[in-house]
PDB file of C-alpha atoms in Angstrom:
ATOM      1  CA  MET V  25      -0.497   0.131  -0.060  1.00  0.00           C
ATOM      2  CA  VAL V  26       1.632   3.475  -0.969  1.00  0.00           C
ATOM      3  CA  MET V  27       2.340   5.964   2.014  1.00  0.00           C
ATOM      4  CA  MET V  28       1.890   9.060   1.430  1.00  0.00           C
ATOM      5  CA  ILE V  29       2.184  12.715   3.812  1.00  0.00           C
ATOM      6  CA  PHE V  30       0.150  15.651   3.762  1.00  0.00           C
ATOM      7  CA  ALA V  31      -0.097  18.446   5.713  1.00  0.00           C
ATOM      8  CA  VAL V  32      -3.955  19.693   6.657  1.00  0.00           C
ATOM      9  CA  ASN V  33      -3.613  23.737   6.802  1.00  0.00           C
ATOM     10  CA  SER V  34      -5.089  25.070   9.956  1.00  0.00           C
ATOM     11  CA  VAL V  35      -8.581  27.108   9.335  1.00  0.00           C
ATOM     12  CA  THR V  36     -10.631  29.343  11.684  1.00  0.00           C
ATOM     13  CA  PHE V  37     -14.052  30.178  11.369  1.00  0.00           C
ATOM     14  CA  ALA V  38     -17.129  31.494  12.978  1.00  0.00           C
ATOM     15  CA  SER V  39     -19.981  29.279  13.720  1.00  0.00           C
ATOM     16  CA  GLY V  40     -23.710  29.957  15.204  1.00  0.00           C
ATOM     17  CA  ALA V  41     -23.467  26.569  17.565  1.00  0.00           C
ATOM     18  CA  PHE V  42     -21.243  23.910  19.840  1.00  0.00           C
ATOM     19  CA  ARG V  43     -21.004  20.793  18.004  1.00  0.00           C
ATOM     20  CA  MET V  44     -19.411  17.559  17.660  1.00  0.00           C
ATOM     21  CA  GLY V  45     -15.822  17.866  17.698  1.00  0.00           C
ATOM     22  CA  ASP V  46     -15.453  21.394  19.626  1.00  0.00           C
ATOM     23  CA  GLN V  47     -13.099  21.498  22.225  1.00  0.00           C
ATOM     24  CA  GLY V  48     -12.396  24.003  25.069  1.00  0.00           C
ATOM     25  CA  SER V  49     -13.042  25.876  27.942  1.00  0.00           C
ATOM     26  CA  GLU V  50     -17.083  27.018  26.259  1.00  0.00           C
ATOM     27  CA  VAL V  51     -17.340  23.335  25.687  1.00  0.00           C
ATOM     28  CA  ALA V  52     -16.400  22.687  29.440  1.00  0.00           C
ATOM     29  CA  GLU V  53     -18.419  25.435  30.684  1.00  0.00           C
ATOM     30  CA  ILE V  54     -21.499  23.974  28.390  1.00  0.00           C
ATOM     31  CA  GLN V  55     -20.709  20.205  30.076  1.00  0.00           C
ATOM     32  CA  GLY V  56     -20.765  21.815  33.899  1.00  0.00           C
ATOM     33  CA  TYR V  57     -24.107  23.510  33.468  1.00  0.00           C
ATOM     34  CA  LEU V  58     -25.319  20.153  31.708  1.00  0.00           C
ATOM     35  CA  ILE V  59     -23.797  18.363  34.959  1.00  0.00           C
ATOM     36  CA  LYS V  60     -25.108  20.320  37.288  1.00  0.00           C
ATOM     37  CA  LEU V  61     -29.045  19.277  35.590  1.00  0.00           C
ATOM     38  CA  GLY V  62     -27.710  15.500  35.949  1.00  0.00           C
ATOM     39  CA  TYR V  63     -26.595  14.347  32.908  1.00  0.00           C
ATOM     40  CA  ASP V  64     -23.441  11.875  32.576  1.00  0.00           C
ATOM     41  CA  VAL V  65     -20.881  13.891  30.785  1.00  0.00           C
ATOM     42  CA  MET V  66     -16.983  14.670  32.064  1.00  0.00           C
ATOM     43  CA  ALA V  67     -16.654  18.140  32.139  1.00  0.00           C
ATOM     44  CA  ASP V  68     -13.547  17.754  29.780  1.00  0.00           C
ATOM     45  CA  GLY V  69     -13.874  20.526  27.570  1.00  0.00           C
ATOM     46  CA  ASP V  70     -14.353  17.652  24.443  1.00  0.00           C
ATOM     47  CA  TYR V  71     -17.862  17.948  22.767  1.00  0.00           C
ATOM     48  CA  GLY V  72     -18.130  14.122  22.126  1.00  0.00           C
ATOM     49  CA  PRO V  73     -20.527  11.535  21.625  1.00  0.00           C
ATOM     50  CA  SER V  74     -21.907  11.537  25.659  1.00  0.00           C
ATOM     51  CA  THR V  75     -22.276  15.710  25.607  1.00  0.00           C
ATOM     52  CA  VAL V  76     -23.730  14.898  22.069  1.00  0.00           C
ATOM     53  CA  ASP V  77     -26.519  12.458  23.762  1.00  0.00           C
ATOM     54  CA  ALA V  78     -26.519  14.985  26.788  1.00  0.00           C
ATOM     55  CA  VAL V  79     -27.708  17.877  24.692  1.00  0.00           C
ATOM     56  CA  LYS V  80     -29.932  15.993  23.393  1.00  0.00           C
ATOM     57  CA  SER V  81     -31.979  14.680  26.243  1.00  0.00           C
ATOM     58  CA  PHE V  82     -32.137  18.831  27.740  1.00  0.00           C
ATOM     59  CA  GLN V  83     -33.630  19.684  24.667  1.00  0.00           C
ATOM     60  CA  LYS V  84     -35.783  17.012  24.153  1.00  0.00           C
ATOM     61  CA  THR V  85     -36.804  18.814  28.084  1.00  0.00           C
ATOM     62  CA  GLN V  86     -36.982  21.825  27.489  1.00  0.00           C
ATOM     63  CA  GLY V  87     -39.412  21.602  23.725  1.00  0.00           C
ATOM     64  CA  LEU V  88     -36.078  22.696  21.871  1.00  0.00           C
ATOM     65  CA  ASN V  89     -34.528  21.455  18.341  1.00  0.00           C
ATOM     66  CA  VAL V  90     -33.457  18.319  18.610  1.00  0.00           C
ATOM     67  CA  ASN V  91     -30.344  17.928  17.324  1.00  0.00           C
ATOM     68  CA  GLY V  92     -27.430  17.672  19.373  1.00  0.00           C
ATOM     69  CA  THR V  93     -26.275  20.985  19.077  1.00  0.00           C
ATOM     70  CA  VAL V  94     -25.875  24.069  21.830  1.00  0.00           C
ATOM     71  CA  ASP V  95     -27.209  26.443  19.476  1.00  0.00           C
ATOM     72  CA  GLU V  96     -27.860  30.051  20.324  1.00  0.00           C
ATOM     73  CA  LYS V  97     -31.311  29.159  21.952  1.00  0.00           C
ATOM     74  CA  THR V  98     -30.273  25.738  23.431  1.00  0.00           C
ATOM     75  CA  TYR V  99     -27.181  28.157  25.269  1.00  0.00           C
ATOM     76  CA  ARG V 100     -29.628  30.653  26.355  1.00  0.00           C
ATOM     77  CA  VAL V 101     -31.831  28.058  28.074  1.00  0.00           C
ATOM     78  CA  LEU V 102     -28.529  26.010  29.687  1.00  0.00           C
ATOM     79  CA  VAL V 103     -26.252  28.712  30.708  1.00  0.00           C
ATOM     80  CA  GLY V 104     -29.014  31.538  30.960  1.00  0.00           C
ATOM     81  CA  ARG V 105     -27.377  34.592  28.788  1.00  0.00           C
ATOM     82  CA  GLU V 106     -26.405  34.959  25.944  1.00  0.00           C
ATOM     83  CA  MET V 107     -23.816  32.775  23.281  1.00  0.00           C
ATOM     84  CA  PRO V 108     -20.398  34.257  22.844  1.00  0.00           C
ATOM     85  CA  GLU V 109     -18.988  33.748  19.539  1.00  0.00           C
ATOM     86  CA  VAL V 110     -17.428  30.646  18.459  1.00  0.00           C
ATOM     87  CA  ASN V 111     -14.508  30.268  16.610  1.00  0.00           C
ATOM     88  CA  ARG V 112     -13.064  27.232  15.706  1.00  0.00           C
ATOM     89  CA  GLY V 113     -10.092  25.648  14.180  1.00  0.00           C
ATOM     90  CA  ILE V 114      -9.989  22.628  12.493  1.00  0.00           C
ATOM     91  CA  THR V 115     -11.278  19.804  14.886  1.00  0.00           C
ATOM     92  CA  SER V 116      -9.765  16.936  16.826  1.00  0.00           C
ATOM     93  CA  MET V 117     -12.372  14.908  15.101  1.00  0.00           C
ATOM     94  CA  ALA V 118     -11.574  16.361  11.681  1.00  0.00           C
ATOM     95  CA  ARG V 119      -7.732  15.186  11.802  1.00  0.00           C
ATOM     96  CA  ARG V 120      -8.477  12.247  13.523  1.00  0.00           C
ATOM     97  CA  LEU V 121     -10.924  10.920  10.250  1.00  0.00           C
ATOM     98  CA  THR V 122      -8.551  12.228   8.018  1.00  0.00           C
ATOM     99  CA  SER V 123      -6.101  11.428   9.162  1.00  0.00           C
ATOM    100  CA  ILE V 124      -7.636   7.449   9.122  1.00  0.00           C
ATOM    101  CA  ALA V 125      -8.516   8.285   5.302  1.00  0.00           C
ATOM    102  CA  MET V 126      -5.359   8.391   4.225  1.00  0.00           C
ATOM    103  CA  GLN V 127      -3.799   5.169   5.894  1.00  0.00           C
ATOM    104  CA  TYR V 128      -5.774   3.103   3.304  1.00  0.00           C
ATOM    105  CA  ILE V 129      -4.029   5.045   0.357  1.00  0.00           C
ATOM    106  CA  GLY V 130      -3.015   2.403  -2.614  1.00  0.00           C
ATOM    107  CA  THR V 131      -6.671  -0.021  -2.036  1.00  0.00           C
ATOM    108  CA  PRO V 132      -7.992  -1.217  -5.096  1.00  0.00           C
ATOM    109  CA  TYR V 133     -11.440  -0.007  -6.539  1.00  0.00           C
ATOM    110  CA  VAL V 134     -13.840  -2.426  -6.702  1.00  0.00           C
ATOM    111  CA  PHE V 135     -17.894  -1.542  -7.336  1.00  0.00           C
ATOM    112  CA  GLY V 136     -19.734  -2.345  -4.477  1.00  0.00           C
ATOM    113  CA  GLY V 137     -16.753  -3.565  -2.778  1.00  0.00           C
ATOM    114  CA  ASN V 138     -16.845  -3.507   1.252  1.00  0.00           C
ATOM    115  CA  SER V 139     -12.942  -3.857   1.920  1.00  0.00           C
ATOM    116  CA  LEU V 140     -10.447  -0.924   3.050  1.00  0.00           C
ATOM    117  CA  TYR V 141      -7.703  -3.476   2.520  1.00  0.00           C
ATOM    118  CA  TYR V 142      -8.379  -6.160  -1.185  1.00  0.00           C
ATOM    119  CA  GLY V 143     -11.498  -3.638  -2.940  1.00  0.00           C
ATOM    120  CA  ILE V 144     -13.925  -1.103  -1.688  1.00  0.00           C
ATOM    121  CA  ASP V 145     -16.236   1.465  -4.083  1.00  0.00           C
ATOM    122  CA  CYS V 146     -16.532   5.064  -2.949  1.00  0.00           C
ATOM    123  CA  SER V 147     -19.532   5.625  -1.129  1.00  0.00           C
ATOM    124  CA  ALA V 148     -18.548   2.083   1.166  1.00  0.00           C
ATOM    125  CA  TYR V 149     -14.975   3.797   1.785  1.00  0.00           C
ATOM    126  CA  THR V 150     -16.825   7.142   3.150  1.00  0.00           C
ATOM    127  CA  GLN V 151     -19.280   5.399   5.110  1.00  0.00           C
ATOM    128  CA  GLN V 152     -16.848   3.037   6.832  1.00  0.00           C
ATOM    129  CA  ILE V 153     -13.818   6.056   7.235  1.00  0.00           C
ATOM    130  CA  TYR V 154     -16.903   8.085   8.896  1.00  0.00           C
ATOM    131  CA  ALA V 155     -17.700   5.048  10.719  1.00  0.00           C
ATOM    132  CA  GLN V 156     -14.084   4.881  12.553  1.00  0.00           C
ATOM    133  CA  ILE V 157     -15.425   8.185  14.608  1.00  0.00           C
ATOM    134  CA  GLY V 158     -18.144   7.009  15.435  1.00  0.00           C
ATOM    135  CA  ILE V 159     -20.593   8.840  12.497  1.00  0.00           C
ATOM    136  CA  ASN V 160     -22.857   6.327  10.948  1.00  0.00           C
ATOM    137  CA  LEU V 161     -23.685   7.216   7.709  1.00  0.00           C
ATOM    138  CA  PRO V 162     -25.801   5.552   4.716  1.00  0.00           C
ATOM    139  CA  ARG V 163     -23.865   2.908   2.004  1.00  0.00           C
ATOM    140  CA  THR V 164     -25.021   4.802  -1.404  1.00  0.00           C
ATOM    141  CA  ALA V 165     -23.434   8.063  -2.398  1.00  0.00           C
ATOM    142  CA  ASP V 166     -27.088   9.114  -3.656  1.00  0.00           C
ATOM    143  CA  VAL V 167     -28.189   8.860   0.191  1.00  0.00           C
ATOM    144  CA  GLN V 168     -25.156  10.185   1.771  1.00  0.00           C
ATOM    145  CA  TYR V 169     -25.375  13.550  -0.077  1.00  0.00           C
ATOM    146  CA  GLU V 170     -28.872  13.846   1.487  1.00  0.00           C
ATOM    147  CA  VAL V 171     -27.806  13.435   4.988  1.00  0.00           C
ATOM    148  CA  GLY V 172     -25.692  16.160   7.201  1.00  0.00           C
ATOM    149  CA  THR V 173     -25.646  19.743   6.436  1.00  0.00           C
ATOM    150  CA  PRO V 174     -25.269  21.292   2.488  1.00  0.00           C
ATOM    151  CA  ILE V 175     -22.509  23.745   2.455  1.00  0.00           C
ATOM    152  CA  SER V 176     -21.343  25.740   0.022  1.00  0.00           C
ATOM    153  CA  ARG V 177     -17.822  25.086  -1.730  1.00  0.00           C
ATOM    154  CA  SER V 178     -16.294  28.759   0.024  1.00  0.00           C
ATOM    155  CA  GLU V 179     -17.246  26.897   3.204  1.00  0.00           C
ATOM    156  CA  LEU V 180     -15.585  23.179   3.389  1.00  0.00           C
ATOM    157  CA  LEU V 181     -13.498  22.382   5.966  1.00  0.00           C
ATOM    158  CA  PRO V 182     -11.439  18.669   5.966  1.00  0.00           C
ATOM    159  CA  GLY V 183     -13.909  16.457   6.971  1.00  0.00           C
ATOM    160  CA  ASP V 184     -16.139  17.554   5.058  1.00  0.00           C
ATOM    161  CA  GLU V 185     -17.777  14.962   2.157  1.00  0.00           C
ATOM    162  CA  VAL V 186     -17.976  16.369  -1.079  1.00  0.00           C
ATOM    163  CA  PHE V 187     -19.922  14.709  -3.670  1.00  0.00           C
ATOM    164  CA  PHE V 188     -20.109  14.674  -7.453  1.00  0.00           C
ATOM    165  CA  THR V 189     -22.528  13.353 -10.547  1.00  0.00           C
ATOM    166  CA  THR V 190     -20.680  11.139 -12.715  1.00  0.00           C
ATOM    167  CA  TYR V 191     -22.272   7.902 -13.963  1.00  0.00           C
ATOM    168  CA  THR V 192     -25.727   8.579 -13.422  1.00  0.00           C
ATOM    169  CA  TYR V 193     -27.884  11.542 -12.816  1.00  0.00           C
ATOM    170  CA  GLY V 194     -27.209  13.111  -8.913  1.00  0.00           C
ATOM    171  CA  ALA V 195     -24.955  12.175  -6.443  1.00  0.00           C
ATOM    172  CA  SER V 196     -23.204   9.102  -7.834  1.00  0.00           C
ATOM    173  CA  HIS V 197     -19.541   9.611  -6.301  1.00  0.00           C
ATOM    174  CA  CYS V 198     -18.182  11.085  -2.834  1.00  0.00           C
ATOM    175  CA  GLY V 199     -15.053  11.855  -0.999  1.00  0.00           C
ATOM    176  CA  ILE V 200     -13.548  13.465   2.077  1.00  0.00           C
ATOM    177  CA  TYR V 201     -12.356  17.231   1.928  1.00  0.00           C
ATOM    178  CA  LEU V 202      -8.874  17.140   3.258  1.00  0.00           C
ATOM    179  CA  GLY V 203      -8.036  21.393   2.834  1.00  0.00           C
ATOM    180  CA  ASP V 204      -6.146  23.122  -0.212  1.00  0.00           C
ATOM    181  CA  GLY V 205      -8.663  22.057  -2.648  1.00  0.00           C
ATOM    182  CA  ASN V 206      -7.764  18.243  -2.121  1.00  0.00           C
ATOM    183  CA  PHE V 207     -10.159  15.960  -1.617  1.00  0.00           C
ATOM    184  CA  ILE V 208      -9.706  11.392  -0.744  1.00  0.00           C
ATOM    185  CA  HIS V 209     -11.672   9.473  -2.619  1.00  0.00           C
ATOM    186  CA  ALA V 210     -11.421   5.728  -3.702  1.00  0.00           C
ATOM    187  CA  SER V 211     -11.278   6.424  -7.847  1.00  0.00           C
ATOM    188  CA  SER V 212     -12.382   3.901 -10.278  1.00  0.00           C
ATOM    189  CA  SER V 213      -9.093   4.277 -12.081  1.00  0.00           C
ATOM    190  CA  ARG V 214      -7.187   4.725  -9.158  1.00  0.00           C
ATOM    191  CA  GLY V 215      -8.010   3.572  -6.004  1.00  0.00           C
ATOM    192  CA  VAL V 216      -8.238   5.117  -2.789  1.00  0.00           C
ATOM    193  CA  THR V 217      -6.350   8.454  -3.896  1.00  0.00           C
ATOM    194  CA  ILE V 218      -6.225  11.861  -3.687  1.00  0.00           C
ATOM    195  CA  SER V 219      -7.549  13.998  -6.099  1.00  0.00           C
ATOM    196  CA  SER V 220      -7.523  18.029  -6.365  1.00  0.00           C
ATOM    197  CA  LEU V 221     -11.590  19.922  -6.754  1.00  0.00           C
ATOM    198  CA  ASN V 222      -9.684  21.950  -9.502  1.00  0.00           C
ATOM    199  CA  ASP V 223      -9.154  19.395 -11.993  1.00  0.00           C
ATOM    200  CA  HIS V 224     -11.468  19.440 -14.265  1.00  0.00           C
ATOM    201  CA  TYR V 225     -12.862  16.331 -14.138  1.00  0.00           C
ATOM    202  CA  TYR V 226     -13.986  17.202 -10.912  1.00  0.00           C
ATOM    203  CA  SER V 227     -14.832  20.339 -11.108  1.00  0.00           C
ATOM    204  CA  THR V 228     -17.274  19.690 -14.326  1.00  0.00           C
ATOM    205  CA  HIS V 229     -18.608  16.923 -12.195  1.00  0.00           C
ATOM    206  CA  TYR V 230     -18.530  18.235  -8.525  1.00  0.00           C
ATOM    207  CA  ILE V 231     -22.542  18.852  -7.310  1.00  0.00           C
ATOM    208  CA  GLY V 232     -21.969  19.921  -3.467  1.00  0.00           C
ATOM    209  CA  ALA V 233     -20.864  19.189   0.058  1.00  0.00           C
ATOM    210  CA  ARG V 234     -22.078  18.062   3.043  1.00  0.00           C
ATOM    211  CA  ARG V 235     -20.573  18.682   6.943  1.00  0.00           C
ATOM    212  CA  MET V 236     -21.700  15.711   8.636  1.00  0.00           C
ATOM    213  CA  PHE V 237     -20.486  16.774  12.211  1.00  0.00           C
TER     214      PHE V 237
END
């Protein structure tokens, strides 16, 4: 299997919610308020699955939108004040995801394949890579395109899933964005490899992206 080293640049952007993968003192504060209410989380500043579950339970009891993210309304009800601006770099989850994804560079492409070692297709590849960080996706690209949060190309961050229309109408190919215009995917001609969104083929077949965490 071919080994490659790929650097993911740091990116900072503003967002309207604290969500899975975020880290820091603000997350620890949110966890502290959840602990006071009896929820089983640790105030470790790492917004992981247990924090998502606690937030969902809190949102349900308060009649809020149950999505596991602490948006402005959830923050106001939980903490009792207006939410500060959320400044976020590349999350630890995104780093883990892209690091895991690149471990399989060189895996052969097999249409309908499900093996990260012996042969896999594009959507099985993304499904299995996301599963390794606890995110369950549907099996095929067209259905994966229906989940997550739609984002524009200018909003792309490492860990986002990118989609293309290729052999059939709609989303029929997918990969994981790495940063700097590059993405990793199971290519029918090259197996698991890194390509550029700026390549003529991919730029003309690109149809959108989804943020899965």
